[in-house]
Amino acid sequence: SDTVCSYASNEIAINWNAPLVYLAAAIEACQVSAGLAPSWLAK
């Protein structure tokens, strides 16, 4: 749960979510450059 004053729990969430978002964007970029864009991606 999110506790405003709890640095330990909030920092863990930031440290895990940022690399996962970066990885998802990198995978999507590779798919688009290979011509394998997901069907939900607007053209």
PDB file of C-alpha atoms in Angstrom:
ATOM      1  CA  SER A   1       0.000   0.000   0.000  1.00  0.00           C
ATOM      2  CA  ASP A   2       1.052   3.589  -0.542  1.00  0.00           C
ATOM      3  CA  THR A   3       2.072   5.421   2.590  1.00  0.00           C
ATOM      4  CA  VAL A   4       3.024   9.046   1.990  1.00  0.00           C
ATOM      5  CA  CYS A   5       5.732   9.178   4.664  1.00  0.00           C
ATOM      6  CA  SER A   6       7.139   5.699   3.990  1.00  0.00           C
ATOM      7  CA  TYR A   7      10.262   6.147   1.882  1.00  0.00           C
ATOM      8  CA  ALA A   8      11.037   2.424   1.922  1.00  0.00           C
ATOM      9  CA  SER A   9       7.796   1.195   0.354  1.00  0.00           C
ATOM     10  CA  ASN A  10       7.464   4.049  -2.145  1.00  0.00           C
ATOM     11  CA  GLU A  11      11.079   3.818  -3.296  1.00  0.00           C
ATOM     12  CA  ILE A  12      10.686   0.104  -4.012  1.00  0.00           C
ATOM     13  CA  ALA A  13       7.670   0.805  -6.214  1.00  0.00           C
ATOM     14  CA  ILE A  14       9.574   3.437  -8.201  1.00  0.00           C
ATOM     15  CA  ASN A  15      12.658   1.243  -8.557  1.00  0.00           C
ATOM     16  CA  TRP A  16      10.646  -1.693  -9.939  1.00  0.00           C
ATOM     17  CA  ASN A  17       8.190   0.173 -12.167  1.00  0.00           C
ATOM     18  CA  ALA A  18      10.650   2.381 -14.050  1.00  0.00           C
ATOM     19  CA  PRO A  19      12.734  -0.472 -15.553  1.00  0.00           C
ATOM     20  CA  LEU A  20       9.590  -2.421 -16.452  1.00  0.00           C
ATOM     21  CA  VAL A  21       8.157   0.555 -18.341  1.00  0.00           C
ATOM     22  CA  TYR A  22      11.493   1.039 -20.119  1.00  0.00           C
ATOM     23  CA  LEU A  23      11.591  -2.638 -21.090  1.00  0.00           C
ATOM     24  CA  ALA A  24       8.015  -2.549 -22.391  1.00  0.00           C
ATOM     25  CA  ALA A  25       8.798   0.515 -24.526  1.00  0.00           C
ATOM     26  CA  ALA A  26      11.960  -1.112 -25.886  1.00  0.00           C
ATOM     27  CA  ILE A  27      10.111  -4.296 -26.837  1.00  0.00           C
ATOM     28  CA  GLU A  28       7.383  -2.292 -28.558  1.00  0.00           C
ATOM     29  CA  ALA A  29       9.985  -0.258 -30.476  1.00  0.00           C
ATOM     30  CA  CYS A  30      11.668  -3.467 -31.661  1.00  0.00           C
ATOM     31  CA  GLN A  31       8.337  -4.887 -32.802  1.00  0.00           C
ATOM     32  CA  VAL A  32       7.437  -1.730 -34.717  1.00  0.00           C
ATOM     33  CA  SER A  33      10.840  -1.583 -36.437  1.00  0.00           C
ATOM     34  CA  ALA A  34      10.481  -5.250 -37.438  1.00  0.00           C
ATOM     35  CA  GLY A  35       7.010  -4.646 -38.865  1.00  0.00           C
ATOM     36  CA  LEU A  36       5.321  -6.629 -36.104  1.00  0.00           C
ATOM     37  CA  ALA A  37       3.397  -3.775 -34.509  1.00  0.00           C
ATOM     38  CA  PRO A  38       0.675  -4.816 -32.051  1.00  0.00           C
ATOM     39  CA  SER A  39      -2.877  -4.682 -33.392  1.00  0.00           C
ATOM     40  CA  TRP A  40      -3.884  -2.050 -30.820  1.00  0.00           C
ATOM     41  CA  LEU A  41      -1.196   0.385 -31.995  1.00  0.00           C
ATOM     42  CA  ALA A  42      -2.722   3.286 -33.926  1.00  0.00           C
ATOM     43  CA  LYS A  43      -1.482   3.613 -37.472  1.00  0.00           C
TER      44      LYS A  43
END
